[in-house]
GROMACS .gro file of C-alpha atoms in nm:
model
  440
    1MET     CA    1   1.582   4.316  -2.231
    2LYS     CA    2   1.938   4.427  -2.190
    3SER     CA    3   2.053   4.784  -2.241
    4GLY     CA    4   2.371   4.863  -2.426
    5ASN     CA    5   2.492   4.928  -2.779
    6PHE     CA    6   2.195   4.809  -2.982
    7SER     CA    7   2.373   4.838  -3.319
    8LYS     CA    8   2.627   4.569  -3.230
    9HIS     CA    9   2.352   4.309  -3.211
   10THR     CA   10   2.125   4.412  -3.499
   11ASP     CA   11   2.103   4.285  -3.853
   12GLN     CA   12   2.058   4.505  -4.161
   13THR     CA   13   1.689   4.559  -4.087
   14GLY     CA   14   1.765   4.721  -3.752
   15SER     CA   15   1.593   4.455  -3.542
   16VAL     CA   16   1.695   4.211  -3.273
   17LYS     CA   17   1.520   3.910  -3.125
   18THR     CA   18   1.499   3.875  -2.749
   19THR     CA   19   1.266   3.760  -2.471
   20CYS     CA   20   1.002   3.956  -2.284
   21CYS     CA   21   1.114   4.014  -1.926
   22TYR     CA   22   0.777   4.039  -1.756
   23CYS     CA   23   0.582   3.725  -1.658
   24GLY     CA   24   0.679   3.359  -1.649
   25VAL     CA   25   0.560   3.275  -2.001
   26GLY     CA   26   0.878   3.394  -2.173
   27CYS     CA   27   0.742   3.528  -2.501
   28GLY     CA   28   0.974   3.592  -2.792
   29ILE     CA   29   0.981   3.952  -2.913
   30VAL     CA   30   1.138   4.145  -3.198
   31VAL     CA   31   1.269   4.491  -3.108
   32ASN     CA   32   1.300   4.730  -3.401
   33LYS     CA   33   1.509   5.045  -3.397
   34ASN     CA   34   1.478   5.317  -3.659
   35ASP     CA   35   1.731   5.582  -3.761
   36ASP     CA   36   1.632   5.828  -3.489
   37GLY     CA   37   1.666   5.565  -3.218
   38HIS     CA   38   1.294   5.506  -3.167
   39LEU     CA   39   1.203   5.153  -3.060
   40THR     CA   40   0.903   4.940  -3.147
   41VAL     CA   41   0.818   4.590  -3.029
   42GLU     CA   42   0.632   4.307  -3.198
   43GLY     CA   43   0.580   3.941  -3.124
   44ASP     CA   44   0.822   3.691  -3.277
   45LYS     CA   45   0.611   3.481  -3.512
   46ASP     CA   46   0.877   3.209  -3.517
   47HIS     CA   47   0.898   3.177  -3.139
   48PRO     CA   48   0.748   2.850  -3.008
   49VAL     CA   49   0.603   3.011  -2.695
   50ASN     CA   50   0.387   3.295  -2.824
   51LYS     CA   51   0.394   3.245  -3.204
   52GLY     CA   52   0.375   3.618  -3.265
   53MET     CA   53   0.121   3.704  -2.995
   54LEU     CA   54   0.190   3.961  -2.723
   55CYS     CA   55  -0.014   4.080  -2.428
   56SER     CA   56  -0.058   4.447  -2.341
   57LYS     CA   57   0.254   4.456  -2.121
   58GLY     CA   58   0.474   4.297  -2.384
   59THR     CA   59   0.333   4.521  -2.656
   60ASN     CA   60   0.427   4.830  -2.455
   61LEU     CA   61   0.765   4.706  -2.335
   62HIS     CA   62   0.953   4.957  -2.551
   63TYR     CA   63   0.786   5.250  -2.373
   64THR     CA   64   0.925   5.120  -2.044
   65VAL     CA   65   1.271   5.087  -2.196
   66MET     CA   66   1.267   5.432  -2.355
   67ASP     CA   67   1.150   5.597  -2.033
   68GLN     CA   68   1.485   5.675  -1.876
   69SER     CA   69   1.349   5.894  -1.597
   70ASP     CA   70   1.406   5.626  -1.332
   71ARG     CA   71   1.670   5.411  -1.502
   72LEU     CA   72   2.036   5.395  -1.407
   73LEU     CA   73   2.225   5.449  -1.733
   74PHE     CA   74   2.581   5.428  -1.598
   75PRO     CA   75   2.760   5.309  -1.284
   76GLU     CA   76   2.731   5.519  -0.970
   77MET     CA   77   2.928   5.475  -0.650
   78ARG     CA   78   2.953   5.619  -0.299
   79TYR     CA   79   3.307   5.684  -0.180
   80SER     CA   80   3.182   5.667   0.178
   81ARG     CA   81   2.856   5.566   0.341
   82HIS     CA   82   2.720   5.917   0.394
   83GLN     CA   83   2.824   6.066   0.060
   84PRO     CA   84   2.588   6.082  -0.238
   85ARG     CA   85   2.642   5.846  -0.530
   86GLN     CA   86   2.863   5.978  -0.808
   87ARG     CA   87   2.897   5.868  -1.166
   88VAL     CA   88   3.207   5.657  -1.230
   89SER     CA   89   3.347   5.450  -1.513
   90TRP     CA   90   3.278   5.078  -1.544
   91GLU     CA   91   3.645   5.010  -1.479
   92ILE     CA   92   3.648   5.201  -1.151
   93ALA     CA   93   3.320   5.042  -1.037
   94MET     CA   94   3.439   4.689  -1.108
   95GLN     CA   95   3.783   4.745  -0.957
   96ARG     CA   96   3.639   4.881  -0.632
   97THR     CA   97   3.380   4.604  -0.611
   98ALA     CA   98   3.646   4.336  -0.656
   99ALA     CA   99   3.882   4.506  -0.410
  100VAL     CA  100   3.621   4.542  -0.136
  101PHE     CA  101   3.492   4.188  -0.178
  102LYS     CA  102   3.849   4.054  -0.165
  103THR     CA  103   3.926   4.253   0.149
  104LEU     CA  104   3.614   4.129   0.325
  105ILE     CA  105   3.676   3.768   0.218
  106ASP     CA  106   4.038   3.782   0.334
  107LYS     CA  107   3.937   3.929   0.671
  108TYR     CA  108   3.615   3.742   0.750
  109GLY     CA  109   3.617   3.440   0.517
  110PRO     CA  110   3.418   3.362   0.200
  111ASP     CA  111   3.091   3.319   0.390
  112ALA     CA  112   3.098   3.692   0.471
  113VAL     CA  113   2.971   3.778   0.122
  114ALA     CA  114   2.655   3.680  -0.066
  115PHE     CA  115   2.490   3.714  -0.406
  116TYR     CA  116   2.114   3.761  -0.441
  117ALA     CA  117   1.989   3.684  -0.793
  118SER     CA  118   1.653   3.689  -0.968
  119GLY     CA  119   1.426   3.494  -1.198
  120GLN     CA  120   1.485   3.774  -1.449
  121CYS     CA  121   1.854   3.693  -1.487
  122LEU     CA  122   1.954   3.512  -1.803
  123THR     CA  123   2.046   3.145  -1.771
  124GLU     CA  124   2.403   3.226  -1.873
  125GLU     CA  125   2.424   3.500  -1.608
  126TYR     CA  126   2.297   3.260  -1.345
  127TYR     CA  127   2.552   2.997  -1.443
  128VAL     CA  128   2.848   3.235  -1.443
  129VAL     CA  129   2.771   3.392  -1.106
  130ASN     CA  130   2.699   3.050  -0.955
  131LYS     CA  131   3.038   2.926  -1.078
  132LEU     CA  132   3.205   3.240  -0.943
  133VAL     CA  133   3.047   3.202  -0.599
  134LYS     CA  134   3.068   2.826  -0.542
  135GLY     CA  135   3.365   2.738  -0.758
  136PHE     CA  136   3.596   3.037  -0.707
  137ILE     CA  137   3.504   3.238  -0.398
  138GLY     CA  138   3.425   2.920  -0.205
  139THR     CA  139   3.088   3.001  -0.049
  140ASN     CA  140   2.737   2.877  -0.121
  141ASN     CA  141   2.581   3.211  -0.035
  142ILE     CA  142   2.394   3.255  -0.360
  143ASP     CA  143   2.016   3.251  -0.375
  144THR     CA  144   1.735   3.403  -0.573
  145ASN     CA  145   1.400   3.573  -0.532
  146SER     CA  146   1.256   3.266  -0.705
  147ARG     CA  147   1.281   3.096  -0.367
  148LEU     CA  148   1.004   3.325  -0.244
  149CYS     CA  149   0.760   3.178  -0.493
  150MET     CA  150   0.893   2.847  -0.628
  151SER     CA  151   1.056   2.662  -0.338
  152SER     CA  152   0.737   2.471  -0.255
  153ALA     CA  153   0.714   2.342  -0.611
  154VAL     CA  154   1.086   2.256  -0.616
  155VAL     CA  155   1.062   2.040  -0.305
  156ALA     CA  156   0.736   1.879  -0.416
  157TYR     CA  157   0.877   1.786  -0.757
  158LYS     CA  158   1.186   1.635  -0.595
  159MET     CA  159   0.983   1.442  -0.339
  160SER     CA  160   0.730   1.308  -0.590
  161LEU     CA  161   0.927   1.276  -0.914
  162GLY     CA  162   1.286   1.265  -0.788
  163GLU     CA  163   1.395   1.579  -0.970
  164ASP     CA  164   1.297   1.944  -0.997
  165SER     CA  165   1.197   1.921  -1.360
  166VAL     CA  166   0.859   2.009  -1.508
  167PRO     CA  167   0.735   1.710  -1.715
  168VAL     CA  168   0.503   1.924  -1.928
  169SER     CA  169   0.547   2.170  -2.214
  170TYR     CA  170   0.323   2.449  -2.338
  171ASP     CA  171   0.232   2.238  -2.640
  172ASP     CA  172   0.083   1.974  -2.408
  173LEU     CA  173  -0.180   2.224  -2.296
  174GLU     CA  174  -0.318   2.234  -2.649
  175ILE     CA  175  -0.384   1.860  -2.667
  176ALA     CA  176  -0.509   1.790  -2.314
  177ASP     CA  177  -0.869   1.685  -2.250
  178THR     CA  178  -0.888   1.831  -1.899
  179ILE     CA  179  -0.692   2.114  -1.737
  180PHE     CA  180  -0.715   2.167  -1.362
  181VAL     CA  181  -0.604   2.521  -1.267
  182ALA     CA  182  -0.539   2.549  -0.892
  183GLY     CA  183  -0.446   2.870  -0.712
  184ALA     CA  184  -0.367   3.057  -1.031
  185ASN     CA  185  -0.519   3.321  -1.257
  186PRO     CA  186  -0.332   3.269  -1.585
  187ALA     CA  187  -0.583   3.481  -1.776
  188TRP     CA  188  -0.420   3.782  -1.608
  189CYS     CA  189  -0.083   3.655  -1.490
  190HIS     CA  190   0.016   3.434  -1.787
  191PRO     CA  191  -0.200   3.592  -2.058
  192ILE     CA  192  -0.039   3.453  -2.373
  193LEU     CA  193  -0.038   3.102  -2.229
  194TRP     CA  194  -0.407   3.147  -2.152
  195ARG     CA  195  -0.472   3.270  -2.506
  196ARG     CA  196  -0.330   2.939  -2.627
  197ILE     CA  197  -0.565   2.750  -2.396
  198GLU     CA  198  -0.860   2.958  -2.517
  199ALA     CA  199  -0.761   2.876  -2.875
  200ALA     CA  200  -0.741   2.508  -2.783
  201ARG     CA  201  -1.095   2.529  -2.641
  202GLU     CA  202  -1.218   2.682  -2.968
  203ARG     CA  203  -1.064   2.394  -3.162
  204ASN     CA  204  -1.188   2.138  -2.912
  205PRO     CA  205  -1.512   2.242  -2.739
  206ASN     CA  206  -1.490   1.922  -2.532
  207LEU     CA  207  -1.180   2.049  -2.349
  208LYS     CA  208  -1.275   2.061  -1.981
  209ILE     CA  209  -1.134   2.338  -1.761
  210ILE     CA  210  -1.161   2.314  -1.383
  211VAL     CA  211  -1.058   2.612  -1.169
  212SER     CA  212  -0.992   2.588  -0.796
  213ASP     CA  213  -0.972   2.937  -0.646
  214PRO     CA  214  -1.142   3.121  -0.356
  215ARG     CA  215  -1.183   3.415  -0.593
  216LYS     CA  216  -1.388   3.440  -0.909
  217THR     CA  217  -1.122   3.551  -1.156
  218GLN     CA  218  -1.118   3.603  -1.530
  219THR     CA  219  -0.977   3.251  -1.563
  220CYS     CA  220  -1.314   3.125  -1.436
  221SER     CA  221  -1.492   3.285  -1.732
  222ILE     CA  222  -1.439   2.980  -1.953
  223ALA     CA  223  -1.423   2.718  -1.677
  224ASN     CA  224  -1.663   2.425  -1.684
  225ILE     CA  225  -1.635   2.396  -1.306
  226HIS     CA  226  -1.527   2.660  -1.055
  227LEU     CA  227  -1.446   2.507  -0.718
  228GLN     CA  228  -1.465   2.825  -0.508
  229LEU     CA  229  -1.312   2.668  -0.200
  230ASN     CA  230  -1.248   2.827   0.136
  231PRO     CA  231  -0.890   2.959   0.167
  232GLY     CA  232  -0.645   2.699   0.296
  233THR     CA  233  -0.856   2.392   0.215
  234ASP     CA  234  -0.674   2.290  -0.103
  235ILE     CA  235  -0.538   1.962   0.035
  236THR     CA  236  -0.883   1.858   0.158
  237LEU     CA  237  -1.025   1.929  -0.188
  238HIS     CA  238  -0.751   1.739  -0.371
  239HIS     CA  239  -0.790   1.440  -0.138
  240ALA     CA  240  -1.166   1.440  -0.194
  241ILE     CA  241  -1.114   1.433  -0.570
  242GLY     CA  242  -0.861   1.155  -0.522
  243ARG     CA  243  -1.113   0.956  -0.319
  244CYS     CA  244  -1.373   0.994  -0.593
  245LEU     CA  245  -1.124   0.871  -0.852
  246VAL     CA  246  -1.041   0.565  -0.642
  247GLU     CA  247  -1.406   0.488  -0.565
  248ASP     CA  248  -1.503   0.517  -0.931
  249GLY     CA  249  -1.214   0.303  -1.047
  250ASP     CA  250  -1.070   0.590  -1.252
  251ILE     CA  251  -0.710   0.518  -1.154
  252ASP     CA  252  -0.429   0.347  -1.342
  253ILE     CA  253  -0.345   0.041  -1.132
  254ASP     CA  254  -0.066  -0.074  -1.364
  255PHE     CA  255   0.103   0.266  -1.355
  256ILE     CA  256   0.067   0.283  -0.977
  257ARG     CA  257   0.227  -0.060  -0.933
  258GLN     CA  258   0.512  -0.002  -1.176
  259HIS     CA  259   0.600   0.362  -1.117
  260THR     CA  260   0.484   0.473  -0.772
  261GLU     CA  261   0.516   0.378  -0.408
  262GLY     CA  262   0.304   0.448  -0.101
  263PHE     CA  263  -0.035   0.412  -0.268
  264GLU     CA  264  -0.194   0.221   0.022
  265LYS     CA  265  -0.089   0.493   0.266
  266TYR     CA  266  -0.228   0.755   0.028
  267ARG     CA  267  -0.551   0.557  -0.006
  268HIS     CA  268  -0.587   0.540   0.372
  269THR     CA  269  -0.534   0.916   0.400
  270ILE     CA  270  -0.792   1.018   0.141
  271PHE     CA  271  -1.051   0.783   0.292
  272GLU     CA  272  -1.022   0.939   0.638
  273ARG     CA  273  -1.289   1.189   0.537
  274THR     CA  274  -1.600   1.143   0.324
  275VAL     CA  275  -1.652   1.353   0.014
  276ALA     CA  276  -1.951   1.516   0.182
  277GLU     CA  277  -1.738   1.612   0.484
  278ALA     CA  278  -1.467   1.749   0.255
  279ALA     CA  279  -1.724   1.952   0.062
  280LEU     CA  280  -1.848   2.107   0.386
  281ILE     CA  281  -1.493   2.199   0.494
  282CYS     CA  282  -1.407   2.342   0.153
  283GLY     CA  283  -1.736   2.529   0.117
  284VAL     CA  284  -1.817   2.377  -0.222
  285GLU     CA  285  -2.092   2.149  -0.345
  286GLU     CA  286  -2.028   1.776  -0.324
  287ARG     CA  287  -2.161   1.731  -0.676
  288ASP     CA  288  -1.902   1.978  -0.808
  289ILE     CA  289  -1.622   1.773  -0.651
  290ARG     CA  290  -1.762   1.456  -0.804
  291ASN     CA  291  -1.811   1.623  -1.141
  292ALA     CA  292  -1.451   1.745  -1.136
  293ALA     CA  293  -1.333   1.394  -1.056
  294GLY     CA  294  -1.549   1.261  -1.338
  295CYS     CA  295  -1.386   1.497  -1.588
  296ILE     CA  296  -1.041   1.391  -1.470
  297GLY     CA  297  -1.123   1.022  -1.468
  298SER     CA  298  -1.256   1.023  -1.824
  299SER     CA  299  -0.962   1.220  -1.966
  300LYS     CA  300  -0.709   1.084  -2.210
  301GLY     CA  301  -0.485   1.379  -2.125
  302PHE     CA  302  -0.506   1.551  -1.784
  303ILE     CA  303  -0.289   1.847  -1.679
  304THR     CA  304  -0.274   2.009  -1.337
  305MET     CA  305  -0.155   2.369  -1.342
  306TRP     CA  306  -0.081   2.588  -1.041
  307THR     CA  307   0.116   2.881  -0.911
  308MET     CA  308   0.132   3.109  -0.604
  309GLY     CA  309  -0.207   3.012  -0.460
  310LEU     CA  310  -0.052   2.678  -0.367
  311ASN     CA  311   0.316   2.771  -0.342
  312GLN     CA  312   0.307   3.068  -0.107
  313SER     CA  313   0.181   2.888   0.201
  314VAL     CA  314   0.328   2.742   0.518
  315ILE     CA  315   0.203   2.405   0.387
  316GLY     CA  316   0.285   2.481   0.024
  317VAL     CA  317   0.483   2.159  -0.033
  318ASN     CA  318   0.194   1.943   0.086
  319LYS     CA  319  -0.050   2.137  -0.131
  320ASN     CA  320   0.174   2.071  -0.430
  321LEU     CA  321   0.207   1.702  -0.345
  322SER     CA  322  -0.168   1.654  -0.303
  323LEU     CA  323  -0.223   1.795  -0.652
  324ILE     CA  324   0.063   1.605  -0.817
  325ASN     CA  325  -0.079   1.285  -0.667
  326LEU     CA  326  -0.387   1.324  -0.888
  327ASN     CA  327  -0.162   1.288  -1.192
  328LEU     CA  328   0.019   0.992  -1.041
  329ILE     CA  329  -0.284   0.784  -0.942
  330THR     CA  330  -0.439   0.834  -1.286
  331GLY     CA  331  -0.114   0.766  -1.473
  332GLN     CA  332  -0.148   1.108  -1.634
  333ILE     CA  333   0.220   1.187  -1.662
  334GLY     CA  334   0.497   1.108  -1.907
  335LYS     CA  335   0.275   1.120  -2.213
  336PRO     CA  336   0.148   1.392  -2.449
  337GLY     CA  337  -0.111   1.627  -2.302
  338ALA     CA  338  -0.062   1.517  -1.942
  339GLY     CA  339   0.134   1.597  -1.628
  340PRO     CA  340   0.174   1.835  -1.331
  341PHE     CA  341   0.266   2.184  -1.454
  342SER     CA  342   0.399   2.440  -1.207
  343LEU     CA  343   0.383   2.788  -1.362
  344THR     CA  344   0.658   3.032  -1.265
  345GLY     CA  345   0.608   3.399  -1.193
  346GLN     CA  346   0.925   3.519  -1.367
  347PRO     CA  347   1.060   3.430  -1.712
  348ASN     CA  348   1.366   3.243  -1.587
  349ALA     CA  349   1.279   3.106  -1.246
  350MET     CA  350   1.320   2.756  -1.389
  351GLY     CA  351   1.643   2.837  -1.573
  352GLY     CA  352   1.805   2.954  -1.252
  353ARG     CA  353   1.719   2.628  -1.082
  354GLU     CA  354   1.853   2.425  -1.374
  355VAL     CA  355   2.197   2.583  -1.347
  356GLY     CA  356   2.211   2.562  -0.968
  357GLY     CA  357   2.138   2.922  -0.877
  358LEU     CA  358   2.017   2.839  -0.528
  359ALA     CA  359   2.199   2.800  -0.197
  360ASN     CA  360   2.151   2.422  -0.193
  361LEU     CA  361   2.186   2.332  -0.562
  362LEU     CA  362   2.451   2.274  -0.827
  363PRO     CA  363   2.415   2.292  -1.207
  364ALA     CA  364   2.223   2.028  -1.403
  365HIS     CA  365   2.001   1.934  -1.107
  366ARG     CA  366   2.297   1.820  -0.896
  367ASP     CA  367   2.254   1.838  -0.520
  368LEU     CA  368   2.503   2.030  -0.309
  369ALA     CA  369   2.474   1.776  -0.026
  370ASN     CA  370   2.581   1.488  -0.254
  371GLU     CA  371   2.961   1.444  -0.251
  372LEU     CA  372   2.957   1.262  -0.587
  373HIS     CA  373   2.766   1.553  -0.739
  374ARG     CA  374   3.008   1.806  -0.593
  375ASN     CA  375   3.305   1.613  -0.731
  376GLU     CA  376   3.140   1.586  -1.071
  377VAL     CA  377   3.091   1.962  -1.093
  378GLU     CA  378   3.442   2.031  -0.959
  379LYS     CA  379   3.594   1.814  -1.232
  380PHE     CA  380   3.384   1.985  -1.496
  381TRP     CA  381   3.487   2.327  -1.368
  382GLN     CA  382   3.848   2.208  -1.343
  383ILE     CA  383   3.888   2.317  -0.982
  384PRO     CA  384   4.045   2.119  -0.694
  385LEU     CA  385   3.826   1.855  -0.534
  386GLY     CA  386   3.683   1.987  -0.210
  387THR     CA  387   3.652   2.345  -0.334
  388ILE     CA  388   3.272   2.333  -0.328
  389GLN     CA  389   3.158   2.332   0.032
  390PRO     CA  390   2.892   2.079   0.140
  391LYS     CA  391   2.706   2.314   0.374
  392PRO     CA  392   2.416   2.497   0.206
  393GLY     CA  393   2.449   2.872   0.185
  394LEU     CA  394   2.213   3.136   0.314
  395THR     CA  395   1.869   3.145   0.154
  396ALA     CA  396   1.700   3.463   0.033
  397THR     CA  397   1.549   3.566   0.366
  398GLU     CA  398   1.842   3.431   0.569
  399MET     CA  399   2.080   3.661   0.382
  400PHE     CA  400   1.907   3.969   0.517
  401ASP     CA  401   1.889   3.822   0.867
  402ALA     CA  402   2.265   3.766   0.843
  403LEU     CA  403   2.327   4.120   0.720
  404ASN     CA  404   2.120   4.250   1.008
  405ASP     CA  405   2.312   4.058   1.277
  406GLY     CA  406   2.655   4.115   1.121
  407ARG     CA  407   2.740   3.763   1.003
  408LEU     CA  408   2.721   3.881   0.643
  409LYS     CA  409   2.927   4.186   0.546
  410ALA     CA  410   2.851   4.242   0.177
  411ILE     CA  411   2.582   4.152  -0.075
  412TRP     CA  412   2.551   4.179  -0.454
  413ILE     CA  413   2.187   4.213  -0.568
  414MET     CA  414   2.095   4.133  -0.929
  415CYS     CA  415   1.773   4.215  -1.119
  416THR     CA  416   1.551   4.238  -0.812
  417ASN     CA  417   1.440   4.483  -0.546
  418PRO     CA  418   1.427   4.312  -0.205
  419LEU     CA  419   1.283   4.625  -0.042
  420THR     CA  420   0.958   4.562  -0.228
  421SER     CA  421   0.956   4.183  -0.267
  422LEU     CA  422   1.077   4.040   0.065
  423PRO     CA  423   0.812   3.960   0.329
  424ASP     CA  424   0.969   4.193   0.587
  425ALA     CA  425   1.066   4.506   0.396
  426ARG     CA  426   1.161   4.695   0.712
  427LEU     CA  427   1.408   4.426   0.813
  428ALA     CA  428   1.552   4.422   0.461
  429GLU     CA  429   1.608   4.798   0.466
  430GLN     CA  430   1.761   4.784   0.812
  431ALA     CA  431   1.989   4.501   0.703
  432LEU     CA  432   2.111   4.684   0.394
  433ARG     CA  433   2.185   4.994   0.600
  434LYS     CA  434   2.400   4.783   0.833
  435ALA     CA  435   2.591   4.613   0.551
  436LYS     CA  436   2.950   4.716   0.494
  437PHE     CA  437   2.911   4.700   0.115
  438VAL     CA  438   2.611   4.669  -0.119
  439VAL     CA  439   2.622   4.625  -0.496
  440VAL     CA  440   2.304   4.650  -0.705
   0.00000   0.00000   0.00000
């Protein structure tokens, strides 16, 4: 939720509709403001995501907003590195930022500056800053904290489907027959989405829920099958399920022939190990693997759903691919109630990707490395051909490496705190201390 002059955006009832800024569900909320400035929050009953529901965090969002003890309410600026920050006007802050960035760009080149965005930026904000960086400044040094959690899913979607685009909607979850939750605890981390799944189970007691997680989480409380696998054995488990589906004939041969490639190689891979051997490696019962495959094979609508348990891994892409393959071999994609569904951790991690807010992307799922795509965007932005550089910019972690070794001189950080979210917080702090100019 954005701060500012609330009255400019309210109707006569003193309320404004916006989006909850916490998890990746993206619930619609209505913020009410009374005469003394007190805020209350309620769910937006007309919003397609939450339909009026809110979790405990969303319900108490207004308390966070009204607590101004640790919020920056106006621009502050240091006139030199060792001086304390002082309050300044917006005009002075923007003028100095522009002047310093221009000086550094003129002296060291456009690749001396970078912009670090967040999955909590609005889509419009992402688009504007991406256009500023790639289309005006002339560098591709813009990336986002979404890379820390979503890059595995991005690559897997592009490798398997040809595009980083989720082929499932929330409504599909309510009409699926089987939902396979892998490496995720949506009961806690995506609570309103999970409430919708719980409601779907009440309407359809035959809805099968399979959870794959080393931990026994609240999500497991309504699961038909909990595959409590050993950490790091996800691919082995997915391949074992795939083998069961092939052995039982629960695959869509026509779909495989018409819409996929590489099935024989996949078949060879999943048959390298027996289901019993896979069960031993994963630390689960063989019958549970076969039962899970049976639920999937008999489904009219099958959805796979995952998040950081698969993504944040050195083999995260392969984990994603092994799960997506279960949808492909069964033909459970491109129809209602079916498909591979990567859940995001922030409300606009997907929106940032759609408008090209990564070091290797352009808006509308265009690839930076593709000259035709670059020219298409340049024409749309009405800038000279060749303005957008073909070389990918620095990624999230690379930016702080570059600040640390002096290649990068300045960074603008938006809606994120890298000192708490980056893997190496000490390096991030050291890098920021070495930077010539930092904007937050």
